[in-house]
Short mmCIF file of C-alpha atoms and ligand atoms in Angstrom, two decimals:
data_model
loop_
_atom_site.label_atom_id
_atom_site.label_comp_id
_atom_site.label_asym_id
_atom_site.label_seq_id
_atom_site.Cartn_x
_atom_site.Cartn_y
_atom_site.Cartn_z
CA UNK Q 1 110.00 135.25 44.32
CA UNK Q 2 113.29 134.28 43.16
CA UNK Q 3 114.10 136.85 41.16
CA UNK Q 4 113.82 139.23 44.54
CA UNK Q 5 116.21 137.35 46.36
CA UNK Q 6 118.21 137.94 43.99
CA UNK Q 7 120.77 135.79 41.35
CA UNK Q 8 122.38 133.90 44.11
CA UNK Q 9 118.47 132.38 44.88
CA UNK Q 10 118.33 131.46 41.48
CA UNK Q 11 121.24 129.62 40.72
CA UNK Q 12 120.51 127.59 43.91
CA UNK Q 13 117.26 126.65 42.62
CA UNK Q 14 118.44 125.34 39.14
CA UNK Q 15 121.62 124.15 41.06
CA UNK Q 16 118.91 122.04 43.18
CA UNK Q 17 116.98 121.33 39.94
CA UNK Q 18 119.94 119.34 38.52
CA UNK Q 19 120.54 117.56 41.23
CA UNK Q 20 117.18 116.37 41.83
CA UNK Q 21 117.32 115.51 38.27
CA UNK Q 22 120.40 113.64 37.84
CA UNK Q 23 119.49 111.94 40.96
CA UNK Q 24 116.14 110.71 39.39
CA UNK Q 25 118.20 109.45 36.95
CA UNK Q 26 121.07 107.68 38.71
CA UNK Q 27 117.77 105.57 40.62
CA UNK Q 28 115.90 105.03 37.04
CA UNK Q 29 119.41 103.59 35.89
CA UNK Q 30 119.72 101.41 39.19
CA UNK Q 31 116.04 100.51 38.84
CA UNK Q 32 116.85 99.12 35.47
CA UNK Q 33 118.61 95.88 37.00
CA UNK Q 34 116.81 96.02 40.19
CA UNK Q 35 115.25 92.70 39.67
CA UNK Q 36 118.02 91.01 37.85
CA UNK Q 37 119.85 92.00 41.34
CA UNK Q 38 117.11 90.43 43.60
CA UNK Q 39 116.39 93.60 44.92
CA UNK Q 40 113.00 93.83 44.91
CA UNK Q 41 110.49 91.84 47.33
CA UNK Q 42 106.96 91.64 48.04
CA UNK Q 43 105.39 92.52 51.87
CA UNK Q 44 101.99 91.37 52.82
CA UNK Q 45 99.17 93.04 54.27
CA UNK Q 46 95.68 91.39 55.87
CA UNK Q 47 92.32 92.13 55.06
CA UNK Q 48 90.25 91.04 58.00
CA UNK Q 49 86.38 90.23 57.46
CA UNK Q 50 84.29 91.93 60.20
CA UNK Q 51 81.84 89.75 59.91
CA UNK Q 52 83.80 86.11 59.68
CA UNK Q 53 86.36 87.63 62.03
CA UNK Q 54 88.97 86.20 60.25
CA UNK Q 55 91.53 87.21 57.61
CA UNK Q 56 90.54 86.68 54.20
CA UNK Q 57 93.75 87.48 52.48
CA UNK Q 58 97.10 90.03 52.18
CA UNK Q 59 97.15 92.84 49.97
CA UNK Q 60 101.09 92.72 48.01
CA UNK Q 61 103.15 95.92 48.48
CA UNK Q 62 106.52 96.43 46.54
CA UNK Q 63 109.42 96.75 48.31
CA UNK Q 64 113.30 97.94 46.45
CA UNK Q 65 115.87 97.46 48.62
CA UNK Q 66 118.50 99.67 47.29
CA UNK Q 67 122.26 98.25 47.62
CA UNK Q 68 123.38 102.20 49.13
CA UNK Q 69 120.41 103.58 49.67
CA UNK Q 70 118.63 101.06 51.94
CA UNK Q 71 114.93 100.78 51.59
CA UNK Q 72 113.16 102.64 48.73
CA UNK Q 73 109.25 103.66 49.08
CA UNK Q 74 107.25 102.60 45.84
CA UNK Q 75 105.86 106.80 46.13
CA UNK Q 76 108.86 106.91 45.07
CA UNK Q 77 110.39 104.45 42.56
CA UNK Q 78 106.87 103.46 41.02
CA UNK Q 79 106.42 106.83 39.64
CA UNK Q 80 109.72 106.32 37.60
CA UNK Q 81 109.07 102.58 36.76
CA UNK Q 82 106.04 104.16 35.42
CA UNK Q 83 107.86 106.87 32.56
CA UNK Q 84 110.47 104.62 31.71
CA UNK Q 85 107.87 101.47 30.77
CA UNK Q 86 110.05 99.76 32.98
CA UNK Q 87 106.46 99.47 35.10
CA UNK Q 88 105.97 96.17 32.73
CA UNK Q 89 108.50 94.33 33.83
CA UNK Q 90 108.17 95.17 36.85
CA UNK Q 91 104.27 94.39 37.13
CA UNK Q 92 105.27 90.69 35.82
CA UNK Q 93 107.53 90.43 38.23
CA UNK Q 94 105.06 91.51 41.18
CA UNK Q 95 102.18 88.89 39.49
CA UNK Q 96 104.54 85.65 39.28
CA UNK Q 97 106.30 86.38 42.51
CA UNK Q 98 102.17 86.73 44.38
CA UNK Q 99 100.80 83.97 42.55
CA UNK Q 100 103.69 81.74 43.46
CA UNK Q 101 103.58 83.11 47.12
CA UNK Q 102 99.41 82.61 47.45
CA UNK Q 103 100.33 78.66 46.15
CA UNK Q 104 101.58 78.18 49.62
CA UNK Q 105 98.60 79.85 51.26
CA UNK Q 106 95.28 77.90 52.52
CA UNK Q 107 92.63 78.01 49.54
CA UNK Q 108 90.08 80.53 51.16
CA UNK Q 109 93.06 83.40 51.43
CA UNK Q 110 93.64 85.83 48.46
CA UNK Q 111 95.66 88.15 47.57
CA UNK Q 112 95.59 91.79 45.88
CA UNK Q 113 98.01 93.06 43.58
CA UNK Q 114 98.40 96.31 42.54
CA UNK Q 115 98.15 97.76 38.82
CA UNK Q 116 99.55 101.10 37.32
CA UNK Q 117 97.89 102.53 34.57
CA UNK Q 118 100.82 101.64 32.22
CA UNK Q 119 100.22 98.21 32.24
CA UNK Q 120 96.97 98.50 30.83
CA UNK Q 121 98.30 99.79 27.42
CA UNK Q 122 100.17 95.93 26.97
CA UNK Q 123 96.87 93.78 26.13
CA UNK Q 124 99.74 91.33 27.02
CA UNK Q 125 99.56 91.76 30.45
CA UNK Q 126 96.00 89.23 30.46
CA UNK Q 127 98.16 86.49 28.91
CA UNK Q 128 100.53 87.14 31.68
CA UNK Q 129 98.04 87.07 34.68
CA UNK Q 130 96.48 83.96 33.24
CA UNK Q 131 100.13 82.37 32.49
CA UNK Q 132 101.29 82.75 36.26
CA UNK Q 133 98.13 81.89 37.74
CA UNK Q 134 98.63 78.24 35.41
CA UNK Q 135 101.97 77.73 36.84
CA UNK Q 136 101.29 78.54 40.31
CA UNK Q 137 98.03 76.44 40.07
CA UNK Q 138 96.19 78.57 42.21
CA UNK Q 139 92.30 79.62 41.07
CA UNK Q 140 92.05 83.00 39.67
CA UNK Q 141 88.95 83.65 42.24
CA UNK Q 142 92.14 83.75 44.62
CA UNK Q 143 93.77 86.90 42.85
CA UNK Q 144 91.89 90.65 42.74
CA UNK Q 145 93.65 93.09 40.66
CA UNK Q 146 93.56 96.57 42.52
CA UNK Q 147 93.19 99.31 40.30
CA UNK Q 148 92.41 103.32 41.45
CA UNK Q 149 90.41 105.47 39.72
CA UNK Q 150 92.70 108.12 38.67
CA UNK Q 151 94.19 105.13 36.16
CA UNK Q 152 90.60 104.78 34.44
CA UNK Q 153 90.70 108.68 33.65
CA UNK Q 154 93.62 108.26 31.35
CA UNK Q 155 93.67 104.48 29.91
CA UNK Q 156 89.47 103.78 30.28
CA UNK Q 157 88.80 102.05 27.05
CA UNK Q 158 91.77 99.81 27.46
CA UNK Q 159 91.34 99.05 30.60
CA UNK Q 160 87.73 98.52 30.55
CA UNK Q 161 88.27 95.42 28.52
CA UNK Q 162 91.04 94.36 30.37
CA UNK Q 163 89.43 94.16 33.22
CA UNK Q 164 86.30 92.58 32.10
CA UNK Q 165 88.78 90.02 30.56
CA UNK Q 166 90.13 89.29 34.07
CA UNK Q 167 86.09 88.82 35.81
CA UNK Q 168 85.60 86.42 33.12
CA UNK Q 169 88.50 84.37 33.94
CA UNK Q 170 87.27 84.88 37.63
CA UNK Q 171 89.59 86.73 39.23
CA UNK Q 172 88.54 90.04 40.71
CA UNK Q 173 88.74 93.51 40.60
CA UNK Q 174 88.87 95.94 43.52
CA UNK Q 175 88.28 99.87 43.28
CA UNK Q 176 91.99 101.49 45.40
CA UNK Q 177 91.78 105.01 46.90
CA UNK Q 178 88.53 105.03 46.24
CA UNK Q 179 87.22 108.76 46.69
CA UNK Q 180 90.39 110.43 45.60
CA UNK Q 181 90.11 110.47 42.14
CA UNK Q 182 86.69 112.43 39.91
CA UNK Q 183 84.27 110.06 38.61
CA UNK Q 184 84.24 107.46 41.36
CA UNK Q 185 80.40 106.50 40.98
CA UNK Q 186 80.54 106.66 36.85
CA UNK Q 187 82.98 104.26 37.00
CA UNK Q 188 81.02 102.50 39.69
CA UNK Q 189 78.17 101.91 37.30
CA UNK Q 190 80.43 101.48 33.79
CA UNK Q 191 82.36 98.56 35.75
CA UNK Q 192 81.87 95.50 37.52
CA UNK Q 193 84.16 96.05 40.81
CA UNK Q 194 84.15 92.75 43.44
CA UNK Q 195 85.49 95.59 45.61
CA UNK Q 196 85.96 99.21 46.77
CA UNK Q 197 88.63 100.57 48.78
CA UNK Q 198 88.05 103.78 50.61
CA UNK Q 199 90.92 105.71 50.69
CA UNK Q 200 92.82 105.90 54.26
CA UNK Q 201 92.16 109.67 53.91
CA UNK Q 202 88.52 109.35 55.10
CA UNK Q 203 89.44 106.83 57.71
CA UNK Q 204 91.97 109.30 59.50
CA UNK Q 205 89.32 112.05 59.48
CA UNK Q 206 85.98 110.04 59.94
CA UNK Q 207 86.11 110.33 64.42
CA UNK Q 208 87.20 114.24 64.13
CA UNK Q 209 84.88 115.36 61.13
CA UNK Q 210 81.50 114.54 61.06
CA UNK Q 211 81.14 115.09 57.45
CA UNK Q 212 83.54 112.42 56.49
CA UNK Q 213 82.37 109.93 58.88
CA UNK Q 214 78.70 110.65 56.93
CA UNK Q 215 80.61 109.51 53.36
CA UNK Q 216 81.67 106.69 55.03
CA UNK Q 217 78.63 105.84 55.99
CA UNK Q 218 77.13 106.71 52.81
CA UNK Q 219 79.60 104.99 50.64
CA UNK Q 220 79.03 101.57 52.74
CA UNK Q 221 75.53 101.48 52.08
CA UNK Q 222 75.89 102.68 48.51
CA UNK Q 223 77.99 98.85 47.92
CA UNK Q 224 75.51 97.46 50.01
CA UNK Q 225 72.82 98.42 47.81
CA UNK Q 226 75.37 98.04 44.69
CA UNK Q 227 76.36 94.57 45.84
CA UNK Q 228 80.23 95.60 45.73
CA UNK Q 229 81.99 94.29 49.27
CA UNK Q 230 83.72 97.54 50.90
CA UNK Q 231 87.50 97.56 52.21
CA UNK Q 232 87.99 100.43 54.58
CA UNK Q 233 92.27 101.63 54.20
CA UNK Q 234 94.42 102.45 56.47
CA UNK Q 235 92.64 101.37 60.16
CA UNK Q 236 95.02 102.77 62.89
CA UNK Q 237 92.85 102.88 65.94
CA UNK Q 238 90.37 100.78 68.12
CA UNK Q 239 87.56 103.85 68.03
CA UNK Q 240 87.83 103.47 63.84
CA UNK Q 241 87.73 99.96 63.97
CA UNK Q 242 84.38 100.15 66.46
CA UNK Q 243 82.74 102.94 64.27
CA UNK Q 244 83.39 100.59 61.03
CA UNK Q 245 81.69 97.41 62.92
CA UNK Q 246 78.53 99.56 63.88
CA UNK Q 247 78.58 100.80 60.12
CA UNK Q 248 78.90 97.38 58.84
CA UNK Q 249 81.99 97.51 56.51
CA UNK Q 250 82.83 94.15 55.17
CA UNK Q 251 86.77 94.44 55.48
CA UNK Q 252 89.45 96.43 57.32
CA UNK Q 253 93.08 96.84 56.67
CA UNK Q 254 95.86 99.00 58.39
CA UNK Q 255 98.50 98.89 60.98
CA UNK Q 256 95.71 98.43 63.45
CA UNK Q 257 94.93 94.77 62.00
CA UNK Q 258 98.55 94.42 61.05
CA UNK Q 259 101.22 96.00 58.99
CA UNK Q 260 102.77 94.46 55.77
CA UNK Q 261 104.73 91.87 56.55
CA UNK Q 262 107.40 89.55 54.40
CA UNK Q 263 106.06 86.05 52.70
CA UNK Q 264 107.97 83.92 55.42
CA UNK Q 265 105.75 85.78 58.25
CA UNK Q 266 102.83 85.20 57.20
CA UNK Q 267 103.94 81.79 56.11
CA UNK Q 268 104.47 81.62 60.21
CA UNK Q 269 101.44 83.09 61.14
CA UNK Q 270 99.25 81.06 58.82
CA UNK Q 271 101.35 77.67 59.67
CA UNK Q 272 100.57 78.07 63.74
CA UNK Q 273 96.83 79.58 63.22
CA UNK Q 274 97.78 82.35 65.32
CA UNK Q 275 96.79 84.71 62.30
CA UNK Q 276 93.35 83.56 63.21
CA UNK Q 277 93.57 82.86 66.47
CA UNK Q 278 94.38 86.97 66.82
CA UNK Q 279 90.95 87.86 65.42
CA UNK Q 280 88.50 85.41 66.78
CA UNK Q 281 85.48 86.63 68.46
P1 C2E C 301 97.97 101.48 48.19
O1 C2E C 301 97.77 100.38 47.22
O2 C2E C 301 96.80 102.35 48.49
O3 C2E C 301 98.56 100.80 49.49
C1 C2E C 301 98.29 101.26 50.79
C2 C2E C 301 99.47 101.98 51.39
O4 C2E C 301 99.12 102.41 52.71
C3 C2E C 301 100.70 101.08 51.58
O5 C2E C 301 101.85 101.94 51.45
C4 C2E C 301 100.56 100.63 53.02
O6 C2E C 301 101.78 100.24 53.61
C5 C2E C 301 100.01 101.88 53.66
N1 C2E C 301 99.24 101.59 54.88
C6 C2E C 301 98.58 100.46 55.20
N2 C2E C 301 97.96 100.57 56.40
C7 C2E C 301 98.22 101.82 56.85
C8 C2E C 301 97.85 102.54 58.04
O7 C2E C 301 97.15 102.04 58.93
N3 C2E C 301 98.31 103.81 58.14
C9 C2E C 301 99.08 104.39 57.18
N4 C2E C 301 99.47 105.66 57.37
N5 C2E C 301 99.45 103.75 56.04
C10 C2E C 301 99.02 102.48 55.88
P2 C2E C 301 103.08 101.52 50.54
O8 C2E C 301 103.38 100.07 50.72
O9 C2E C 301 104.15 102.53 50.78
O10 C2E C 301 102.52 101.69 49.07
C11 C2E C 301 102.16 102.95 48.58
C12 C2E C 301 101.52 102.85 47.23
O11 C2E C 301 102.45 102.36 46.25
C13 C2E C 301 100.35 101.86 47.18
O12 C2E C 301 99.18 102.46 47.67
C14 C2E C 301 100.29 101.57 45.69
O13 C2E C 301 99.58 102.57 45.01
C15 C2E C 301 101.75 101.65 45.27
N6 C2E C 301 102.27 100.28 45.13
C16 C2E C 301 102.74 99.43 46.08
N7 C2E C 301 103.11 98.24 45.54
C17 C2E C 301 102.84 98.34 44.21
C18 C2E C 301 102.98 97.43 43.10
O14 C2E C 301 103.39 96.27 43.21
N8 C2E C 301 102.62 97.91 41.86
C19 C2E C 301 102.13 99.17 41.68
N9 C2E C 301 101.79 99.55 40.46
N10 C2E C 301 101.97 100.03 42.70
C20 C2E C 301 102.32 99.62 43.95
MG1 MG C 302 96.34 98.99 46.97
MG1 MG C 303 94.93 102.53 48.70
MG1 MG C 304 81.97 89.40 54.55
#
């Protein structure tokens, strides 16, 4: 198609290409010494129990705030922590700075931390869980590891052990996006997951399409009968939180239930019991 609209077309696209690139490489350089800058922060989500009505923990999502360029999404700087192997120190980072934030948190709260692929190829990364769970002094039962499936289709074998390294210690492990990726229910049998996450794709379209509200349904009962606890993603509205009771979901999370917020607000929240006080029946 370029070549029809002639040279001009073309030069524009490579013209574009390089700059794309050498942006992509300008943010990989700033990422570099993102966290010796105290740049990069932590925001907390809830998981509410449906049946406890209460919230039974905050999901960590990584924030870069970028000295020019204000607020970077992780869509886009994970995917470039990820090729430069910068992802590891990184992922440390993320696991001291939760641990040390869930220390201040009541005992029955957890939180979830997020894993790339990448850091599954360090066997270091156990000794690194287990090291800032010991200087936080919080139980591992408190942390779950949140892993998608797409990661267990490159780095399996690795992570396979990793991960039954991390149950041992008693932490656990919780299935992200689940229903995006190939093999879900292999690796559903093959591994012992505390938890499933169904991908906030089905939640938008369960209420409009009647075939995706069916999966829903079926993938509830299938970790009912599997004995895995089910997180629905990405809750936005009353009707999906309703259909999701009837169904019998264990836990919700989106904006609905609350968006991520910083340590210091749910620090607030937890501190005046309103957090609870929201959801009580
Ligand atoms: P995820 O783990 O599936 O996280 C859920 C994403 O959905 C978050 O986006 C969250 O803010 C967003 N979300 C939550 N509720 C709603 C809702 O009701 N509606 C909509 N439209 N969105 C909702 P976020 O924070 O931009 O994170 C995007 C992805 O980046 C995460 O997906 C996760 O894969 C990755 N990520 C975030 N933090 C980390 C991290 O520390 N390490 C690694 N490796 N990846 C991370
Ligand atoms: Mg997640
Ligand atoms: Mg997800
Ligand atoms: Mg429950």
């Amino acid at each position: 198609r370029a070549k029809k609209a002639g040279p001009g077309t073309v030069r524009f696209f490579e013209e574009a290409d390089d700059k794309v690139s050498r942006d992509r490489k300008a943010l990989q350089a700033d990422l570099a010494g993102a966290i010796a800058r105290d740049e990069l922060f932590l925001v907390f989500q809830p998981f509410l129990d449906l049946d406890e009505n209460r919230i039974t923990g905050f999901e960590a999502l990584l924030r870069w705030q970028h000295s020019s360029r204000g607020l970077v999404p992780p869509s886009e700087f994970i995917p470039i922590a990820e090729e430069t192997g910068l992802i590891h120190e990184i992922g440390e980072w993320v696991i001291r700075r939760a641990c040390a934030t869930l220390k201040e948190w009541p005992e029955d709260i957890r939180v979830a931390v997020n894993f790339s692929a990448a850091q599954f190829q360090n066997t270091g990364i156990l000794q690194t869980i287990v090291q800032a769970l010991a200087d936080a002094k919080v139980a591992p039962r408190r942390l779950e590891i949140e892993i998608t499936e797409s990661m267990l289709l490159s780095k399996y074998s690795s992570a396979a052990s990793i991960l039954n390294a991390l149950l041992e210690l008693g932490a656990t492990v919780a299935l992200d996006d689940f229903g995006t990726g190939f093999s879900s229910l292999t690796y559903l049998r093959k591994l012992p997951f505390s938890r499933i996450k169904i991908d906030q794709s089905f939640i938008r379209d369960m209420l409009v399409q009647p075939d995706c509200a069916a999966i829903v349904k079926s993938v509830v009962s299938l970790a009912r009968d599997l004995n895995i606890e089910v997180v629905a993603e990405g809750v936005e509205t009353a009707d999906q939180l309703d259909y999701l009771r009837q169904i019998a979901c264990d836990e919700v999370q989106g904006y609905l239930i609350g968006r991520p917020v910083s340590a210091d607000a749910v620090r607030a929240l937890l501190d005046t019991k309103k957090l609870r006080a929201i959801f009580a029946a």
